[in-house]
Coordinates of C-alpha atoms in Angstrom, one line a residue:
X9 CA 87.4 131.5 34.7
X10 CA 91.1 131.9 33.4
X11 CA 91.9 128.0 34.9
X12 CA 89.1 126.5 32.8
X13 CA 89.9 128.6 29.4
X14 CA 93.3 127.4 30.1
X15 CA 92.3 123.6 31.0
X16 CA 90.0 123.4 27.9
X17 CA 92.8 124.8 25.7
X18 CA 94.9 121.8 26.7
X19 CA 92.5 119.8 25.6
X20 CA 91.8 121.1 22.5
X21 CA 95.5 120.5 22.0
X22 CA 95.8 116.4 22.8
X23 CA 96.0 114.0 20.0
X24 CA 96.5 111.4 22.1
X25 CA 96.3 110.0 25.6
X26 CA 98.8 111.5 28.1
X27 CA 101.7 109.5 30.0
X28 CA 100.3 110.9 33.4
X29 CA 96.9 109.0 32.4
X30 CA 98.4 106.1 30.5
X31 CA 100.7 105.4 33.9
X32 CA 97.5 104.7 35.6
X33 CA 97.3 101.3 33.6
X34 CA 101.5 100.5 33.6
X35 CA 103.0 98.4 35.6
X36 CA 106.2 100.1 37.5
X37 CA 109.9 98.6 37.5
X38 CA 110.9 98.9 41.4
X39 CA 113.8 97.9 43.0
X40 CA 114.5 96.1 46.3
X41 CA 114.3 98.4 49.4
X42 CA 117.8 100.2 49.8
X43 CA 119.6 101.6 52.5
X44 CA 122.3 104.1 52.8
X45 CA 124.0 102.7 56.4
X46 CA 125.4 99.1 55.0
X47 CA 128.9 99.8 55.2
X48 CA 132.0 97.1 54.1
X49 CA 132.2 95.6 57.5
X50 CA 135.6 94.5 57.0
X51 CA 136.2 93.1 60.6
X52 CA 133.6 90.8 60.8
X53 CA 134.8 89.5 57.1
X54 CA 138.7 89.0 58.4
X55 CA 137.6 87.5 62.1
X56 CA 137.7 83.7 62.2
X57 CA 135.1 83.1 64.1
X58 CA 135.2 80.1 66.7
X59 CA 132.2 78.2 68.3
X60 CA 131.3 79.4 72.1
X61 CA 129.4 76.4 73.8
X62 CA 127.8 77.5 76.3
X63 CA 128.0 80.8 75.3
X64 CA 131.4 81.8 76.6
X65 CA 135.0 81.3 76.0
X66 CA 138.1 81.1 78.4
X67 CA 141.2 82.3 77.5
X68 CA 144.1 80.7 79.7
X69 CA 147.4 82.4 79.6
X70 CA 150.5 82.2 81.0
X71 CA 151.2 83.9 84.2
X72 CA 153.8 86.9 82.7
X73 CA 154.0 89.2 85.5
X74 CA 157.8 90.1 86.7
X75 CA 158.9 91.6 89.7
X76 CA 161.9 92.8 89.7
X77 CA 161.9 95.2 86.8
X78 CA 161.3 98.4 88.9
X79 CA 158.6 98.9 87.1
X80 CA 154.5 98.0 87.9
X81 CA 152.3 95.8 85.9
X82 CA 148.7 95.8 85.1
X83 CA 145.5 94.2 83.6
X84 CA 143.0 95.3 82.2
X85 CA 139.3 93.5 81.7
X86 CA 138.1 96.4 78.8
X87 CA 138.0 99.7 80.3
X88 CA 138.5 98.8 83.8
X89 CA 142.5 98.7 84.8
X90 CA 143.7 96.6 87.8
X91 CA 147.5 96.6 89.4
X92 CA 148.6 92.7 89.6
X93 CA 149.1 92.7 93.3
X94 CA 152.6 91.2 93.6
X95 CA 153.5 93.9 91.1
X96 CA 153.1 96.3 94.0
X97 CA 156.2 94.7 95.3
X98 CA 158.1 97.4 92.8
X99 CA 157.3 99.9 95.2
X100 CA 160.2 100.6 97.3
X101 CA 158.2 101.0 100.4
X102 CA 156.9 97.1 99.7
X103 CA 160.0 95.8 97.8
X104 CA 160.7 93.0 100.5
X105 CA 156.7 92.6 102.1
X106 CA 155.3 89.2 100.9
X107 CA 152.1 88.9 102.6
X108 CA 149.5 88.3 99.0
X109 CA 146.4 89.0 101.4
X110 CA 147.4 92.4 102.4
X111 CA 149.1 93.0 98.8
X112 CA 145.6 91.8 97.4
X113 CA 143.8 94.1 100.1
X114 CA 145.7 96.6 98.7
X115 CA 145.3 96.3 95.1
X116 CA 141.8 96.4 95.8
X117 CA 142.1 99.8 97.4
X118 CA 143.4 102.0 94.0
X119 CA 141.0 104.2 92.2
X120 CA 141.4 104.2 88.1
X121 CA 141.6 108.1 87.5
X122 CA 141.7 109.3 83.7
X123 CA 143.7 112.4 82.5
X124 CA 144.3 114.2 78.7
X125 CA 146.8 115.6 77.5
X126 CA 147.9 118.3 79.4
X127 CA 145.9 118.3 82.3
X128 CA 148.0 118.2 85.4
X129 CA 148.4 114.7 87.6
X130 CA 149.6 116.5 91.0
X131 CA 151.3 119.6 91.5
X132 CA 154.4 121.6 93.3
X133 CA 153.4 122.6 96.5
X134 CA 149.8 121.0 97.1
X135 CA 149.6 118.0 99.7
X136 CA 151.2 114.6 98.8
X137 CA 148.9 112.3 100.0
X138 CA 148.4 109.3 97.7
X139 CA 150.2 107.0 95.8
X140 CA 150.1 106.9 92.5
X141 CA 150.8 104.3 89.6
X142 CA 151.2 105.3 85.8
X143 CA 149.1 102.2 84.1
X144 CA 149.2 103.7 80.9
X145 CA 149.9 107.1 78.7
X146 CA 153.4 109.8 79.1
X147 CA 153.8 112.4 81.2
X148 CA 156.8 114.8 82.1
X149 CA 157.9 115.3 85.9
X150 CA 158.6 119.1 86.2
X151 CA 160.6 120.6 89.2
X152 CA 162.9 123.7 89.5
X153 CA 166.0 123.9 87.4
X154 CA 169.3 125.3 88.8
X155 CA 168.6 128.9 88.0
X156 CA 165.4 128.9 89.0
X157 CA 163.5 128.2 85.7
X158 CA 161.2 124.6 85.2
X159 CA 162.7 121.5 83.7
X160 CA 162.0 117.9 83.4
X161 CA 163.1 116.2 85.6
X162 CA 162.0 112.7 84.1
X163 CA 159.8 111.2 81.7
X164 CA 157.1 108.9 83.1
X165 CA 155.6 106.4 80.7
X166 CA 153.8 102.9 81.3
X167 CA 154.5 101.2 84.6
X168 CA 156.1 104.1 86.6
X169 CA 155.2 105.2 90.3
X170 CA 155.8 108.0 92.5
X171 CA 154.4 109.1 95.7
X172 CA 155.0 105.7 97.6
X173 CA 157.0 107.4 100.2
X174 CA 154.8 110.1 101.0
X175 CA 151.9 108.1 102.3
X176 CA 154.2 107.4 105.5
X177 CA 154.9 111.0 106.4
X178 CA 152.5 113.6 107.5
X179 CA 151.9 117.5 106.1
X180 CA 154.2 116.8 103.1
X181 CA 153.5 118.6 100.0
X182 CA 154.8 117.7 96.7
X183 CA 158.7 118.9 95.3
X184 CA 157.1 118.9 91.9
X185 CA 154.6 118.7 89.0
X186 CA 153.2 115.6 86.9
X187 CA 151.6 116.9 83.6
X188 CA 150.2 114.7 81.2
X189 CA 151.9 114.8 77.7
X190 CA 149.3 112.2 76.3
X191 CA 146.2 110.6 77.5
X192 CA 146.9 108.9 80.6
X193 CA 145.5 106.3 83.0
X194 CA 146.6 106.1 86.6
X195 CA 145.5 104.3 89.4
X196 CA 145.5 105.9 93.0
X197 CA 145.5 105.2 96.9
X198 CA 145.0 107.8 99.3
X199 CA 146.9 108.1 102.1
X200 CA 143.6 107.4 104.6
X201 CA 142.8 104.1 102.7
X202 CA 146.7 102.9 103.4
X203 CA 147.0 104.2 106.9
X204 CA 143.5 101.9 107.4
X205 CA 144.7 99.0 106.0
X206 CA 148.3 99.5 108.3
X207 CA 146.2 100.0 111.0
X208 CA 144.6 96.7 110.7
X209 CA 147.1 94.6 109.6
X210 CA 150.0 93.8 111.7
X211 CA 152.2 92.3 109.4
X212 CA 152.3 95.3 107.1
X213 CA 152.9 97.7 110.4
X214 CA 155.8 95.8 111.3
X215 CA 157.1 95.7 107.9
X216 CA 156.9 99.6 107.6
X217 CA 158.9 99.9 111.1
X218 CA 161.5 98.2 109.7
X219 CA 161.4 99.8 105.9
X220 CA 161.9 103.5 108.4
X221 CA 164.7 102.3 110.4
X222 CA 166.2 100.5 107.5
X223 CA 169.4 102.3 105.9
X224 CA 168.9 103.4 102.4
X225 CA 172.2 102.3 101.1
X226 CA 170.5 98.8 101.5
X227 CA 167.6 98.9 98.8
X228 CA 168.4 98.3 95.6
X229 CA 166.1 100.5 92.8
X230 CA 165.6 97.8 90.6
X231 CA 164.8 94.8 92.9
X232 CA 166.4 92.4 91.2
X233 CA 167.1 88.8 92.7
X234 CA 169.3 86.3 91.7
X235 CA 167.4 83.7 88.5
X236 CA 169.2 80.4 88.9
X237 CA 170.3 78.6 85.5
X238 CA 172.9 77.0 84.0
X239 CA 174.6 77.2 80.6
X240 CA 178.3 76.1 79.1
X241 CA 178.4 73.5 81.8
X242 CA 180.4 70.3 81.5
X243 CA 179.3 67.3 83.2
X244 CA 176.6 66.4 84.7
X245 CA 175.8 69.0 87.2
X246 CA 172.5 69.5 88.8
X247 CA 170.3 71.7 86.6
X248 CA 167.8 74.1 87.8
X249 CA 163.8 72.9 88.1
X250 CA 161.2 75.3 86.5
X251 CA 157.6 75.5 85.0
X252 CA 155.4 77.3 83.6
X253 CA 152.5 78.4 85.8
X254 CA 149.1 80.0 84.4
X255 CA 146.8 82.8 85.5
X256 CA 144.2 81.9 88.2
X257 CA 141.7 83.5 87.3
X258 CA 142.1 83.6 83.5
X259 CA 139.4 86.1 81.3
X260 CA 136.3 84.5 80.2
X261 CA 134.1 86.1 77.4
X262 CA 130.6 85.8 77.3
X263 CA 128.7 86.4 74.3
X264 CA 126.9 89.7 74.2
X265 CA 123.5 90.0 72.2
X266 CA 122.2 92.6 69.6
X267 CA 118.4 92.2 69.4
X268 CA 115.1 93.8 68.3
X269 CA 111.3 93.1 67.7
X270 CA 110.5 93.5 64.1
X271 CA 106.8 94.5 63.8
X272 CA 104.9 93.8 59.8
X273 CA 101.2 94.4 60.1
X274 CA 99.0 91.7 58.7
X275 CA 97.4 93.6 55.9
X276 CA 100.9 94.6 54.8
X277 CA 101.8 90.9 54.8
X278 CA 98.5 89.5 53.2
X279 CA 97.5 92.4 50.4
X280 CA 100.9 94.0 49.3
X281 CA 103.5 90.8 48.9
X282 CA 103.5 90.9 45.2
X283 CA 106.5 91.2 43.5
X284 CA 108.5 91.7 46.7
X285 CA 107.9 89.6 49.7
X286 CA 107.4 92.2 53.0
X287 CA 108.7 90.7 55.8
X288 CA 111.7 89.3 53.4
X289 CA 112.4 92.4 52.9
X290 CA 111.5 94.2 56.0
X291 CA 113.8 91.2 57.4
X292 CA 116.9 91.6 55.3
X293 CA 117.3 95.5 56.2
X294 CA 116.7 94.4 60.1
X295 CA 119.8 91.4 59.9
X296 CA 122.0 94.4 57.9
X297 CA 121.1 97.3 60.9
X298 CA 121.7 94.5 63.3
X299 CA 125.0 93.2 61.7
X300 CA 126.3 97.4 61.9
X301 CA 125.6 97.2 65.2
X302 CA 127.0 94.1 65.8
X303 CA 130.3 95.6 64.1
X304 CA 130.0 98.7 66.2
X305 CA 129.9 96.7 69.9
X306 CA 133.3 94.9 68.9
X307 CA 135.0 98.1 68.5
X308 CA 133.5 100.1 71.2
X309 CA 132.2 98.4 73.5
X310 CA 133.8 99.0 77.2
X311 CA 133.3 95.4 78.4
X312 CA 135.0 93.6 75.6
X313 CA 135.5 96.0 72.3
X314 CA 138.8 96.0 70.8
X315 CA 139.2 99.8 71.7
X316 CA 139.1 99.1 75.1
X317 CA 140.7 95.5 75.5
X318 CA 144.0 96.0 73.9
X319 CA 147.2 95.5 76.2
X320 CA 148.3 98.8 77.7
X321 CA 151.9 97.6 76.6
X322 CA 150.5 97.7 72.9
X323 CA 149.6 101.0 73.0
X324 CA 151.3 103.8 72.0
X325 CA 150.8 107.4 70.5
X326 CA 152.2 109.2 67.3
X327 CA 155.4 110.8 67.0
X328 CA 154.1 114.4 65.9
X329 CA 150.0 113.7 65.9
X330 CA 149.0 112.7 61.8
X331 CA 149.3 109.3 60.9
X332 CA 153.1 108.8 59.5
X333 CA 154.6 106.1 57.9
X334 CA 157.2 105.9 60.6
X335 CA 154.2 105.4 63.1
X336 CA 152.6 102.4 61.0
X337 CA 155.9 100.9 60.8
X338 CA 156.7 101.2 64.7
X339 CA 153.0 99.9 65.2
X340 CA 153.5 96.7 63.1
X341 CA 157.5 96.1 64.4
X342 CA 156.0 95.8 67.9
X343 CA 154.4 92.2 67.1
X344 CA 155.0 89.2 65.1
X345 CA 152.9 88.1 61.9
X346 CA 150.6 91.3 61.7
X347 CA 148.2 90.6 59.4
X348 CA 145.0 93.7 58.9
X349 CA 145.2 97.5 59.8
X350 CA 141.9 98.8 60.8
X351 CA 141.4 102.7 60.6
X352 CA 138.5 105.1 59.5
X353 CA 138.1 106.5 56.4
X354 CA 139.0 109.9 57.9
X355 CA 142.3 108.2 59.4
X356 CA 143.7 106.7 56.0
X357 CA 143.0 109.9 54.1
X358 CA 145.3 111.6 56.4
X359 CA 148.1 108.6 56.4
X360 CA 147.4 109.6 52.1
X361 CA 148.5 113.2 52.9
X362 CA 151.4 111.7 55.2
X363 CA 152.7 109.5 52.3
X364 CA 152.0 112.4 49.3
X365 CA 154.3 114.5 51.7
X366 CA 157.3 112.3 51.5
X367 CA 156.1 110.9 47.8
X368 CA 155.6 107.4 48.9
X369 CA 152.5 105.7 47.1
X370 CA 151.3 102.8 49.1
X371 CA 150.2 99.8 46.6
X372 CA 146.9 98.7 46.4
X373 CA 145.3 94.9 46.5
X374 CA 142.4 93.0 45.5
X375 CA 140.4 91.9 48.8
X376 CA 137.2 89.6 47.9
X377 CA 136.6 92.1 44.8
X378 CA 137.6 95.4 46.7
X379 CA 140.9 97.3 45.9
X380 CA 142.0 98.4 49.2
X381 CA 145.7 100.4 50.2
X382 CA 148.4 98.3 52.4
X383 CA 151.5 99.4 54.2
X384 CA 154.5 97.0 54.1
X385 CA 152.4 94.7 52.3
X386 CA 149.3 94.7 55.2
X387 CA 146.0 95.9 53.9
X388 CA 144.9 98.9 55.3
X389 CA 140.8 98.5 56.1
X390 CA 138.5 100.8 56.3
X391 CA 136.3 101.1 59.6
X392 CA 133.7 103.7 60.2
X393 CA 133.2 102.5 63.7
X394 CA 136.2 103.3 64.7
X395 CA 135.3 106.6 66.5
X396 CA 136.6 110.7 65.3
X397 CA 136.4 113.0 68.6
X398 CA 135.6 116.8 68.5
X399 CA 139.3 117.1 68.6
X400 CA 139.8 115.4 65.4
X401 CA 141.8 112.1 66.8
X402 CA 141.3 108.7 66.4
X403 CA 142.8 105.2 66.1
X404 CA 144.4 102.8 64.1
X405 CA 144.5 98.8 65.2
X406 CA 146.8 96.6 63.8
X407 CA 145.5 92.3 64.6
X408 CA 146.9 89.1 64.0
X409 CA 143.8 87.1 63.5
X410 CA 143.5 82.8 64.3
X411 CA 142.9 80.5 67.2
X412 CA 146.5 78.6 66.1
X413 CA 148.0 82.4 65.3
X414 CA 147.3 83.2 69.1
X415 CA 145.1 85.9 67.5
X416 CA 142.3 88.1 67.8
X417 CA 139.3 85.7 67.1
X418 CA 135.4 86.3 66.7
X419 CA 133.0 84.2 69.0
X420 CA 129.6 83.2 68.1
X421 CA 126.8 80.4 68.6
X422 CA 125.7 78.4 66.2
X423 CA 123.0 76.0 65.6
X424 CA 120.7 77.9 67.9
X425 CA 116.8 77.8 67.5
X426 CA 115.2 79.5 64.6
X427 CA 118.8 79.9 63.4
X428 CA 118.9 82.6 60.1
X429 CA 122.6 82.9 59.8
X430 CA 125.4 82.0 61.7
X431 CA 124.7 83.2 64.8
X432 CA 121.6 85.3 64.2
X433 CA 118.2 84.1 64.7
X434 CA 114.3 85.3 63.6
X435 CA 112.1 84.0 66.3
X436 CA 108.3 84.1 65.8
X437 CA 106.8 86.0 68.8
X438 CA 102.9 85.4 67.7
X439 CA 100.1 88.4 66.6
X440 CA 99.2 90.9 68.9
X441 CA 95.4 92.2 69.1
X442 CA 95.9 94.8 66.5
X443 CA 97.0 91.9 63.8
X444 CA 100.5 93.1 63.9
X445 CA 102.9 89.9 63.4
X446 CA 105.9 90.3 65.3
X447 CA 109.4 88.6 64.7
X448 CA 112.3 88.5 67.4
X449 CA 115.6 89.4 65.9
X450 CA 118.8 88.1 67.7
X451 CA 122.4 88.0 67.0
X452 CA 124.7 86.8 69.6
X453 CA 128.6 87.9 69.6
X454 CA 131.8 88.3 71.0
X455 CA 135.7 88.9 70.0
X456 CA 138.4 87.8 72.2
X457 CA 142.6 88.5 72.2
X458 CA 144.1 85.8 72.7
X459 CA 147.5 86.7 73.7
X460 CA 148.3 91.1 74.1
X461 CA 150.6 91.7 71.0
X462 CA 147.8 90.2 68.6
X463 CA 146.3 93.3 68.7
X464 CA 147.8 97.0 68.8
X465 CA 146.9 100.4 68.7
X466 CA 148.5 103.6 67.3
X467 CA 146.5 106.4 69.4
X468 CA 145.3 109.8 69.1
X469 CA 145.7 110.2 65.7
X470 CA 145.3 113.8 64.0
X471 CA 142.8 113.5 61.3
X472 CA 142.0 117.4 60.6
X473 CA 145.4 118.7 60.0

């Protein structure tokens, strides 16, 4: 009873009709749909992007390997890390062996095992029975000081080896301790899988009788042989012949595909198209989801993101974990013509705090309407794919973009059916029983590295200090 006295006091009280009524008969100013997960995209804007017929693209490089350095060299197809198998030749124990099958057998044989920082590689005391090659990361070799207390013995960084010895001796234990200082990838060969492959080759069983009866005064460490060439000759002496020779089997990209099935029902379509058009619209937050994602695979993805497909030589960690200016400036040093700095958000807030610190204030420049920070004169990007882990690290990639820059370059496709942008195409897949239209959203990508120092990475970063 006190609702209607109250309702019919209202009433009593209009002089006019009410906005809640009058809004009944208004037309509404709407805008566009909107969505919160469009971010700058900044590498796909900075990417030249080349045509893939055929939907891949070969990279041919020069064969680089040395031997002869002492030290072991690898490649890496994204995640995955092989040792070149005439690098194995660095290994004492094969310095003078030449046979590529057995080397290749070999190669074949070593397991890629992953460590963090701190966690310990082998240790004082336990068996030593593998061999095992430091593809990429730092870590200290530990053994008993003079007075009995632990020291470092050495440090072992990209390319070093130990335990070559020990896979030709039985019940030997290790005389000390390998503990990661960073993040580290090694590969590994048990001593069973070598003694197999001894047992069934000959030519690597002979090779190991001599290495045992051989003096050790007679190896050199470094392996070094003679390189014949002449300089501040007179004459006309004989010069020395060379060429350059190419990988074998050099990487080819394919181009990987971001896709979904975009569903509008008919009714939506037919009734509801006024002032907006819905599959226009339904389409244009699809491409921008598809785009992110598209963004997100060049980074991350294990096969062919940048994260995982930089050189192991171009990667290296921070002096004392934030971002310093004295770890850009190492970072860009270590190529020529450097061109973009990718980081997150996160990542360039923290270089901020680095460069308050020491009262440097990077400048800013205008990119395409957007004021973003440089170091040395190279923008500094955001990314947000670029990945934070629970321990509050991440990266910072420095690229040197072009086909003619031997650069990081984007691949793509285009001219293909239904094309909607470069590279991305709506497909019409027909309407299903329950008059639902249905569209087939495809965007086909890749990014390749040309040559290793076009792109470089500055790793584990401290963002939460």
């Amino acid at each position: 009873m006190s609702d209607l006295t109250n309702s019919n006091a209202q009433n009593e009280l209009l002089q006019s009709l009410s906005t809640a009524a009058a809004r009944q008969l208004a037309t509404t100013t709407k805008s566009a749909p909107q969505m919160q997960g469009i971010t700058s995209r900044w590498l796909l804007k900075v990417l030249p992007w080349v045509q893939a017929r055929g939907g891949s693209y070969r990279v041919n490089r020069r064969l680089s390997y040395t031997v002869g350095d002492g030290r072991v060299t690898f490649t890496n197809v994204g995640a995955t890390v092989q040792v070149i198998p005439d690098e194995l030749r660095e290994l004492p124990l094969l310095r003078e062996f030449e046979d590529a099958a057995v080397l290749s057998a070999l190669a074949s044989r070593f397991v890629q095992k992953e460590y963090s920082a701190g966690d310990v590689i082998v240790e004082l005391g336990k068996p030593s029975e593998e061999i095992v090659l430091l593809a990429h990361g730092k870590a200290n070799k530990i053994g008993a000081g003079k007075y009995g207390d632990q020291v470092i013995l050495e440090v072992l960084t990209d390319g070093d080896h130990f335990g070559d010895r020990t896979v030709t001796e039985s019940d030997d234990s290790w005389e000390y301790t390998v503990k990661a200082v960073t993040r580290c990838i090694t590969l590994v060969l048990s001593q069973k899988d070598f003694e197999t492959l001894v047992n069934q080759s000959d030519s690597l069983k002979a090779h190991l009788e001599a290495y045992k009866n051989k003096p050790q005064y007679a190896q050199d460490k470094y392996g070094q042989a003679a390189i014949e060439m002449s300089s501040g000759h007179v004459g006309e002496p004989v010069l020395p012949a060379t060429f350059a020779d190419y990988e074998t089997s050099p990487r080819e990209y394919e181009l990987s595909v971001a896709q979904t099935v975009l569903n509008v029902h008919t009714r939506v379509a037919d009734l509801y198209n006024e002032p907006m058009n819905q599959i226009e619209q339904q389409l244009k937050l699809t491409v921008e989801e598809l785009r992110e994602r598209q963004e997100f695979e060049m980074i991350n993805n294990r096969e062919f993101g940048l994260l995982h497909n930089a050189d192991l030589s171009q990667r290296i960690p921070t002096r004392s974990g934030p971002p310093t200016p004295d770890d850009l400036d190492e970072l860009l040093t270590r190529r020529r013509n450097p061109q973009y700095l990718l980081a997150h958000p996160r990542t360039i807030a923290a270089f901020g705090r680095e460069c308050n610190k020491l009262g440097l204030y990077p400048q800013s420049i205008d990119m395409g309407g957007h004021m973003v920070p440089t170091w040395r004169g190279i923008p500094l990007l955001p990314c947000s794919k670029i990945p934070v882990t629970k321990a509050q690290t991440s990266s910072i990639l420095v690229l040197r973009t072009g086909e003619n820059n031997q650069g990081v370059i984007g691949l793509h496709q285009t001219g293909i059916p239904d094309e909607y942008e470069p590279g991305l195409n709506v497909r019409f897949m027909g309407i299903n029983e329950k008059a639902i239209i249905s569209y087939l959203v495809s965007t086909y990508f890749s990014v390749a590295v040309l040559v290793p120092d076009a792109l470089g990475i500055l790793e584990d970063v401290e963002v939460g200090r």
